[in-house]
Short mmCIF file of C-alpha atoms in Angstrom, two decimals:
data_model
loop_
_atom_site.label_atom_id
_atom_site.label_comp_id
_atom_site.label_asym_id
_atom_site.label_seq_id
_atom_site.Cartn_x
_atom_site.Cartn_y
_atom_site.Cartn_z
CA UNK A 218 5.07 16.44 23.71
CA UNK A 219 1.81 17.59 21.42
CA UNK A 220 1.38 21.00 20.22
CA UNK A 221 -2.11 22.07 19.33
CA UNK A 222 -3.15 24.21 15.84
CA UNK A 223 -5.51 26.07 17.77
CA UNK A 224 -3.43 28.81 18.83
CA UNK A 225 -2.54 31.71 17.12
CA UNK A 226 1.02 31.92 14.51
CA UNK A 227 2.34 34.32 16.30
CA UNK A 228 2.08 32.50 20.28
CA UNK A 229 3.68 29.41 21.13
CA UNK A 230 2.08 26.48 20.68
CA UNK A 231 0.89 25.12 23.84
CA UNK A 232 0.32 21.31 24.43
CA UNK A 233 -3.66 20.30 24.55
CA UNK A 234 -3.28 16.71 25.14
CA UNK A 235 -4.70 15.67 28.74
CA UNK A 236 -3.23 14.06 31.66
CA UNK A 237 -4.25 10.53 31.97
CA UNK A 238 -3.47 8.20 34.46
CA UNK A 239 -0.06 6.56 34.13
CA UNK A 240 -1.04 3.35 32.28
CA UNK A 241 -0.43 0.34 35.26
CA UNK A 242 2.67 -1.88 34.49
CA UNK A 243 0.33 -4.73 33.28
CA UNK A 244 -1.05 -2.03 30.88
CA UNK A 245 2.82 -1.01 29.66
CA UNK A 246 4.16 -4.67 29.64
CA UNK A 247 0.98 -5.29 27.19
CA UNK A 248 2.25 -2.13 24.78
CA UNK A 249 5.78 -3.82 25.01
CA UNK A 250 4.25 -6.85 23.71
CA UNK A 251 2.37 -5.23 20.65
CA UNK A 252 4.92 -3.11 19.75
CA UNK A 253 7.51 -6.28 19.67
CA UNK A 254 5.52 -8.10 17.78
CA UNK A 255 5.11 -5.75 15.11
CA UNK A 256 8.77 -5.16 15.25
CA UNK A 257 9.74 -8.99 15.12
CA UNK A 258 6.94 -10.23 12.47
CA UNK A 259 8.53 -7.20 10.55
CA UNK A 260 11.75 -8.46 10.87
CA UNK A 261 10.94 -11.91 10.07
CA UNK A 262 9.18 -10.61 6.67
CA UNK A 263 12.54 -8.97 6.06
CA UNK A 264 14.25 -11.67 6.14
CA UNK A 265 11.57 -14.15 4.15
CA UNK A 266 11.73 -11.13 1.42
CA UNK A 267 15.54 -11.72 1.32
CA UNK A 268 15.47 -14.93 0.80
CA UNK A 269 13.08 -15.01 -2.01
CA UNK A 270 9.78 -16.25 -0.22
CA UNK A 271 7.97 -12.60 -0.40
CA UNK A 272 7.69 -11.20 -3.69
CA UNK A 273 6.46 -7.83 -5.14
CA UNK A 274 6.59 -5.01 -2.83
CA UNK A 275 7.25 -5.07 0.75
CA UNK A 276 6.82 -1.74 3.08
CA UNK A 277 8.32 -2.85 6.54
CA UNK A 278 7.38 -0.68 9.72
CA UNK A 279 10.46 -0.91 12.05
CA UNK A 280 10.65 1.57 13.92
CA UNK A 281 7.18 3.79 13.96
CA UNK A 282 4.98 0.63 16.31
CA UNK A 283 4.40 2.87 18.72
CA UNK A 284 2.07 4.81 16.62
CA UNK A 285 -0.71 2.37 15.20
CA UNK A 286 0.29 0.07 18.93
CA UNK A 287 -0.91 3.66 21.13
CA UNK A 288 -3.85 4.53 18.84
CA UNK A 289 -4.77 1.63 18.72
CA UNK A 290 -5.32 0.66 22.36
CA UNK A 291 -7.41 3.82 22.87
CA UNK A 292 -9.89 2.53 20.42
CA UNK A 293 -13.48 0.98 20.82
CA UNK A 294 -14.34 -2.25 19.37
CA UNK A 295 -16.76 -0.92 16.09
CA UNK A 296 -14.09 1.69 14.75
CA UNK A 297 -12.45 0.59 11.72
CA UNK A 298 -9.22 1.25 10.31
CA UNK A 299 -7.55 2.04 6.68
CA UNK A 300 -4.18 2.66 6.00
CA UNK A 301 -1.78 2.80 2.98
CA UNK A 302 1.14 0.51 1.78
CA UNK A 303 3.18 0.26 5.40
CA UNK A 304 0.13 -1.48 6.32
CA UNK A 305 1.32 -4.99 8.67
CA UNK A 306 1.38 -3.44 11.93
CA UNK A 307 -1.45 -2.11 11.52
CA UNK A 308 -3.21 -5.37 10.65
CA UNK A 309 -1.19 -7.24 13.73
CA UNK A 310 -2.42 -3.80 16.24
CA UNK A 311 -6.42 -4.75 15.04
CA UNK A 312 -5.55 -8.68 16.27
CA UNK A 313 -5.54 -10.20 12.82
CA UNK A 314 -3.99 -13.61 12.51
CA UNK A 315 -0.05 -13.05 11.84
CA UNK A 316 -0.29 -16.66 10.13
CA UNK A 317 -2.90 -14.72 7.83
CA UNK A 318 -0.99 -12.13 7.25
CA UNK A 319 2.46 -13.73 7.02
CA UNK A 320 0.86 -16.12 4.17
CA UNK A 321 -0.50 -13.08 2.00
CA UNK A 322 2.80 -11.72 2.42
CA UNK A 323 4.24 -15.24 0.74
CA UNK A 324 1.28 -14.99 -2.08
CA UNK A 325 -0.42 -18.52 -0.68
CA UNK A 326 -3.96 -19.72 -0.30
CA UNK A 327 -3.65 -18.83 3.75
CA UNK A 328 -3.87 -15.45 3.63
CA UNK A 329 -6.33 -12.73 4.33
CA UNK A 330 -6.59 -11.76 0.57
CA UNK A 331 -6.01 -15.52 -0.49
CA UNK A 332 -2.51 -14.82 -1.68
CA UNK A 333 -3.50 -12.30 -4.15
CA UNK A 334 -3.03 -8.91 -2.23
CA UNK A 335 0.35 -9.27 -0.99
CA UNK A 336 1.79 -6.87 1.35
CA UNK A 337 0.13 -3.73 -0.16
CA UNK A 338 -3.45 -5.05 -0.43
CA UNK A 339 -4.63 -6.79 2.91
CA UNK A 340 -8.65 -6.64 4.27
CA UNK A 341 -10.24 -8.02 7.35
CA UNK A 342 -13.74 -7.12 7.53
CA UNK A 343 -13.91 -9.48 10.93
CA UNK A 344 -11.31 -7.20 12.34
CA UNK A 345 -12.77 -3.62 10.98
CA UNK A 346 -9.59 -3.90 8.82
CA UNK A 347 -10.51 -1.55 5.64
CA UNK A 348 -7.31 -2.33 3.90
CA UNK A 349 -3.69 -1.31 2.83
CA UNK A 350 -4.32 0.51 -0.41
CA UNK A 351 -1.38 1.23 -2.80
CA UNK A 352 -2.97 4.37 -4.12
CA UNK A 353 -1.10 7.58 -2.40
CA UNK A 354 -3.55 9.31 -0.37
CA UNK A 355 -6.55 7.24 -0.83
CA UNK A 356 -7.02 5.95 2.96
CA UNK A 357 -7.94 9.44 3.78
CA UNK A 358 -11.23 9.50 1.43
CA UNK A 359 -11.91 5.93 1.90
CA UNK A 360 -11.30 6.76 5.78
CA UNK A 361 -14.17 9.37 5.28
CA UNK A 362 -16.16 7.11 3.15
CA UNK A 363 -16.06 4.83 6.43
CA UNK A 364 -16.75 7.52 9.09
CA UNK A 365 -20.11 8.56 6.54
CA UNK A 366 -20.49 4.93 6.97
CA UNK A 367 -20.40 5.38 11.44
CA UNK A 368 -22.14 8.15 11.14
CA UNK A 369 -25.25 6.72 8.84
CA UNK A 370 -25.23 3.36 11.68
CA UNK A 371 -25.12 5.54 14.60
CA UNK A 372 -23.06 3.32 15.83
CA UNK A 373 -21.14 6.06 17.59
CA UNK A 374 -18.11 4.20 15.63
CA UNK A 375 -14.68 5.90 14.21
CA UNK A 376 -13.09 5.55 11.53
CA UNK A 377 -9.16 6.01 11.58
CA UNK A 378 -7.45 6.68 8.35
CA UNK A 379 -3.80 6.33 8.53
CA UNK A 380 -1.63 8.15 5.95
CA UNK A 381 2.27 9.28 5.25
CA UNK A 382 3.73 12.58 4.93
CA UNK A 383 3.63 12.54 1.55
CA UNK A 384 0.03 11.40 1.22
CA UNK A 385 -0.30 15.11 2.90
CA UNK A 386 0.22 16.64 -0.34
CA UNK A 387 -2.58 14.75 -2.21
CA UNK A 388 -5.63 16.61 -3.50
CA UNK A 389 -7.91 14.21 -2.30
CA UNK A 390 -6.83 14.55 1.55
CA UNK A 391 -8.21 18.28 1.42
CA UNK A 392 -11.37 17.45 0.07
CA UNK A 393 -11.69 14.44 2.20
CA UNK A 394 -11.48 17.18 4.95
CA UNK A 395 -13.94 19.71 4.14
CA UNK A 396 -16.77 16.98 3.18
CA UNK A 397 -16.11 15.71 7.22
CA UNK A 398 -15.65 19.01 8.52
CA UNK A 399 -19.01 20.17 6.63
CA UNK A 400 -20.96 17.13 7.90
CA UNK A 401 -19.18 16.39 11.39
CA UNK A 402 -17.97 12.63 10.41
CA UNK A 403 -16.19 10.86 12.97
CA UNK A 404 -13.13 10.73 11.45
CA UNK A 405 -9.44 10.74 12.81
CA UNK A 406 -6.73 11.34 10.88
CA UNK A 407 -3.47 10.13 11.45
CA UNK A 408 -0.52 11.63 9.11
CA UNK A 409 2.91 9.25 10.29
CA UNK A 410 5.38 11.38 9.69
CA UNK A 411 8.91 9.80 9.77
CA UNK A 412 10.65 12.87 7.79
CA UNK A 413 10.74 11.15 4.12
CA UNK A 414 8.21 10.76 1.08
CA UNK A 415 10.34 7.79 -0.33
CA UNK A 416 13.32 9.45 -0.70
CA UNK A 417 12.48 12.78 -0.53
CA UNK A 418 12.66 14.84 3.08
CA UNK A 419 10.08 16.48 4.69
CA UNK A 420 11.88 19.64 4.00
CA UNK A 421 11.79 19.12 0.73
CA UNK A 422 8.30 18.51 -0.08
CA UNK A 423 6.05 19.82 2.27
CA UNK A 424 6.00 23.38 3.52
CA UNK A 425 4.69 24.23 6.92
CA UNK A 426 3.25 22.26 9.70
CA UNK A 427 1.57 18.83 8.75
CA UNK A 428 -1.08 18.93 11.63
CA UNK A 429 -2.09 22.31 10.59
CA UNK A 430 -2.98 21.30 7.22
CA UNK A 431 -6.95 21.06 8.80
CA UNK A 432 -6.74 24.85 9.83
CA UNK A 433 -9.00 26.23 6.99
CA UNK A 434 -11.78 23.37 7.87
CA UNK A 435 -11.71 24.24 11.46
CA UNK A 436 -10.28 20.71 11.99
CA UNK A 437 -8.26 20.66 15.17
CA UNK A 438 -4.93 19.22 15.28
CA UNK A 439 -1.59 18.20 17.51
CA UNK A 440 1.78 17.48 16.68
CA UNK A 441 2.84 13.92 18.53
CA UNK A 442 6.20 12.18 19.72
CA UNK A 443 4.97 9.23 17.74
CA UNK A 444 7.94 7.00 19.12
CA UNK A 445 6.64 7.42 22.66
CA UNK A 446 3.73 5.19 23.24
CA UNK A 447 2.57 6.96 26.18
CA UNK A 448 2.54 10.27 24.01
CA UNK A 449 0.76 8.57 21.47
CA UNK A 450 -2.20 7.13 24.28
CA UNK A 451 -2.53 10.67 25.20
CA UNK A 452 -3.23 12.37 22.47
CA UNK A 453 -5.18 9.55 21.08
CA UNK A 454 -7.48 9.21 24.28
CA UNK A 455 -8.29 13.12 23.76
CA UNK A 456 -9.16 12.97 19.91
CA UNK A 457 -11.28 9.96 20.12
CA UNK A 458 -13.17 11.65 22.99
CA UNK A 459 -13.20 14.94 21.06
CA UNK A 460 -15.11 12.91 17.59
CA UNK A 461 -17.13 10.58 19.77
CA UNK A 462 -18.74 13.68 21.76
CA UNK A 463 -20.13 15.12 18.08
CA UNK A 464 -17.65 17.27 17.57
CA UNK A 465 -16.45 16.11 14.24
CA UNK A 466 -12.82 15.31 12.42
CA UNK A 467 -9.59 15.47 14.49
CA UNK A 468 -6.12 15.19 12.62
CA UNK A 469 -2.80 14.09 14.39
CA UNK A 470 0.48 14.04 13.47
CA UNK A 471 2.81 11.55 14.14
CA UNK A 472 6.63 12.71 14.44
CA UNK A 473 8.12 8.99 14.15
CA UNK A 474 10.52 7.53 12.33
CA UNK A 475 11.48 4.10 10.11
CA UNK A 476 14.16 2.19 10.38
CA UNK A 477 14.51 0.64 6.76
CA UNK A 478 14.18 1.97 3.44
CA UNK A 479 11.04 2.88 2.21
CA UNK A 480 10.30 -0.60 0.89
CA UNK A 481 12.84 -3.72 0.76
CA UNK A 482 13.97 -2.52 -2.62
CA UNK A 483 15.06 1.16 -1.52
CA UNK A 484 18.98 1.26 -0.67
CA UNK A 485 18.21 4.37 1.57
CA UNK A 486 20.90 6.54 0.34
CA UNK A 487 19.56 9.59 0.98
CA UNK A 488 19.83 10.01 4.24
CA UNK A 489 23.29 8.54 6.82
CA UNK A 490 23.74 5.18 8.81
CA UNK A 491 24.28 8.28 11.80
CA UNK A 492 20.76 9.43 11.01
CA UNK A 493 19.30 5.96 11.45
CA UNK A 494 21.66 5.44 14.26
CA UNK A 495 20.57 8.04 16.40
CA UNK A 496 16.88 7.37 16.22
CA UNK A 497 17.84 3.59 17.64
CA UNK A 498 19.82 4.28 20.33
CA UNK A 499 17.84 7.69 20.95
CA UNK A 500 14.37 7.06 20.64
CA UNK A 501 13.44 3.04 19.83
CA UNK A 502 9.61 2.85 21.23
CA UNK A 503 10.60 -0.45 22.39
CA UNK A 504 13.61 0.39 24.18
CA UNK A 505 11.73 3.41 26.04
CA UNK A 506 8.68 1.46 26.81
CA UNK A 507 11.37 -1.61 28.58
CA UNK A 508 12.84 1.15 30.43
CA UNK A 509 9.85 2.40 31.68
CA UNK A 510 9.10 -0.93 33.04
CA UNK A 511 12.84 -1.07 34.48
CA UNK A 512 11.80 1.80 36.49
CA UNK A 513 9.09 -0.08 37.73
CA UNK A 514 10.98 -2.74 38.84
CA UNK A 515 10.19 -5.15 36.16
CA UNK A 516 13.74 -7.30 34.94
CA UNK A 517 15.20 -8.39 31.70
CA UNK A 518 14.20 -12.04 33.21
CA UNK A 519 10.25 -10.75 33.78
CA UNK A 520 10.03 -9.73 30.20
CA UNK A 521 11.97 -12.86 28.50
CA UNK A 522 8.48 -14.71 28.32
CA UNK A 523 6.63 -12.28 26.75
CA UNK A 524 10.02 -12.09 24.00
CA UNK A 525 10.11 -15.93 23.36
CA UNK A 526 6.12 -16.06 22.81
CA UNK A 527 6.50 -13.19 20.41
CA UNK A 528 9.49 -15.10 18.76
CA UNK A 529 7.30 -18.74 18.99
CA UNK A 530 4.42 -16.93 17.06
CA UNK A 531 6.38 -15.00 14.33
CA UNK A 532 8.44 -18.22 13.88
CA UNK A 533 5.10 -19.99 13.34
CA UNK A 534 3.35 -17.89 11.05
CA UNK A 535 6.52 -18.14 8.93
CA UNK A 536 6.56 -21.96 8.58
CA UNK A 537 2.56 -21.78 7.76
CA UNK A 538 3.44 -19.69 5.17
CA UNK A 539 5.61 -21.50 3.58
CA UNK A 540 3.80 -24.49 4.29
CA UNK A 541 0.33 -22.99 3.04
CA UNK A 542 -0.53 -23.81 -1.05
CA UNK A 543 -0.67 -21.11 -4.20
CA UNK A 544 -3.51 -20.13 -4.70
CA UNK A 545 -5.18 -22.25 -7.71
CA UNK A 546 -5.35 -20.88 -11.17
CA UNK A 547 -8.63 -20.68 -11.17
CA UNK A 548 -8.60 -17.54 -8.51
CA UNK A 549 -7.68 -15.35 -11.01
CA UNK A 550 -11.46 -15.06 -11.80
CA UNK A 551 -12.73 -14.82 -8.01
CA UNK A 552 -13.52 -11.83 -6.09
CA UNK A 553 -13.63 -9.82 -9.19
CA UNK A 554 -17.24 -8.11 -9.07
CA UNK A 555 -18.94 -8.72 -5.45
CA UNK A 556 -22.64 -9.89 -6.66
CA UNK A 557 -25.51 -7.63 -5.11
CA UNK A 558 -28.11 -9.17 -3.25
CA UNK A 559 -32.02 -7.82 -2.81
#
């Protein structure tokens, strides 16, 4: 269900997403895939952070893969994408190498940032990957940095700028907004809301309605199931449309939810095991996407290929990262300054 911020306070909100085609079961079996291979490469990195392999910090996204897995699959081949700390899935969703990514996670010579990013500072220039960037709030002025960027090309690119609720809040966000709103960039903004900046509740530290926050800019916005794919395709499909056709920024927000703490380190005490609870047996993406198939007529037995390829690749990017070197002492004086050519 999306609710739209163009109606007045006083009406009910009234959903504005279209109605696409149901995607074909070929099309749904390939979101199961995705979003199970965010969810186990997640759960592998878990486990490689327990036992010592991952150091630093480590954001895992169980739980919310429907979200960058639906956007995702609405998007053309020259958009780019930015994002903040929670940033794997979002590399895996834009096709980078999990072997790449798994070995930046480990700190070793493999991986996308040579092992000196780690989980919080990723790139992929190949992949339009713009990086997970540590500083709270800054995807959504480097976003619009990068839809300037689409818009300078006409290359009839966009740029998506993920951020969390709490990177709402940020200064920057709102004047990120008005410089795309005055200049039209093609710029979608994607607030993933899953109810807790760190610790602290949604209801605790952000008043009103996230997707209205664009109101004031004229930047139109829907509130979005963010654990149902499908939802997520929707709403998607119509936003891109609306900022390809010229009309400018779009902002969604994601109602989703994660799983762990807010990174490896966080205990999650501030909310109950019957919180977390009833978002898995309630609402998994995964599980709602394999029962759509069910309905379908697709079995447990059709899908256990697609489940031990995902477990065959996760399983190998782990060994290569533990396999692949350190990076030599020497990189500590690489990729400092990038030298400017005439």
């Amino acid at each position: 269900m999306a609710t739209s911020a163009k109606t007045s306070k006083d009406s009910k909100l009234k959903s504005v997403s279209n109605s696409a085609a149901k995607p074909t079961v070929e099309e749904m079996k390939k979101l199961f895939r995705d979003m199970l291979m965010i969810r186990r490469f997640e759960e592998k990195s878990g486990q490689l952070y327990g036992m010592g392999l991952i150091g630093g910090f480590c954001h895992l996204y169980i739980g919310q893969e429907a979200v960058v897995t639906g956007i995702q699959s609405m998007q053309e081949p020259q958009d780019t994408v930015i994002t903040a700390y929670r940033d794997h899935g979002h590399m895996l969703a834009c096709k980078m190498d999990p072997k790449g990514v798994m070995a930046e996670l480990t700190g070793r010579r493999g991986g996308y940032s040579r092992g000196k990013g780690g989980s919080m500072h990723m790139f992929s220039k190949e992949a339009n990957f713009f990086g997970g960037h540590g500083i709270v709030g800054a995807s959504s002025s480097l976003g619009t940095g990068l839809a300037f960027a689409h818009k300078y090309k006409g290359d009839n690119g966009v740029a998506v700028a993920y951020m969390g609720d709490g990177s709402s809040n940020q200064g920057q966000f709102y004047e990120a907004m008005n410089m795309a709103a005055l200049w039209k960039l093609p710029v979608l903004y994607i607030i993933e809301n899953n109810k807790y900046g760190m610790g602290t509740s949604i209801s605790r530290h952000a008043a009103g309605d996230l997707y209205r926050r664009g109101e004031a800019y004229g930047i139109p916005g829907e509130q979005v199931d963010g654990m149902d794919v499908l939802a997520v395709q929707s709403a998607a499909r119509q936003a891109l449309d609306h900022i390809r056709s010229g009309n400018g920024p779009y902002l969604l927000e994601m109602m989703t939810y994660r799983y762990r703490g807010h990174s490896m380190s966080d205990p999650g005490k501030y909310r109950s095991k019957e919180e977390v609870e009833k978002f898995k047996t309630e609402s998994d993406p995964i599980e709602r996407i394999r029962k759509l198939l069910e309905a379908e007529g697709v079995t447990e037995d059709d899908l256990k290929p697609i489940e031990k390829e995902i477990k065959d690749i996760v399983n190998e990017a782990a060994q290569f990262a533990q396999e692949s070197p350190e990076p030599d002492v020497s990189e500590l004086w690489t990729d400092v300054l990038v030298e400017v050519k005439d």
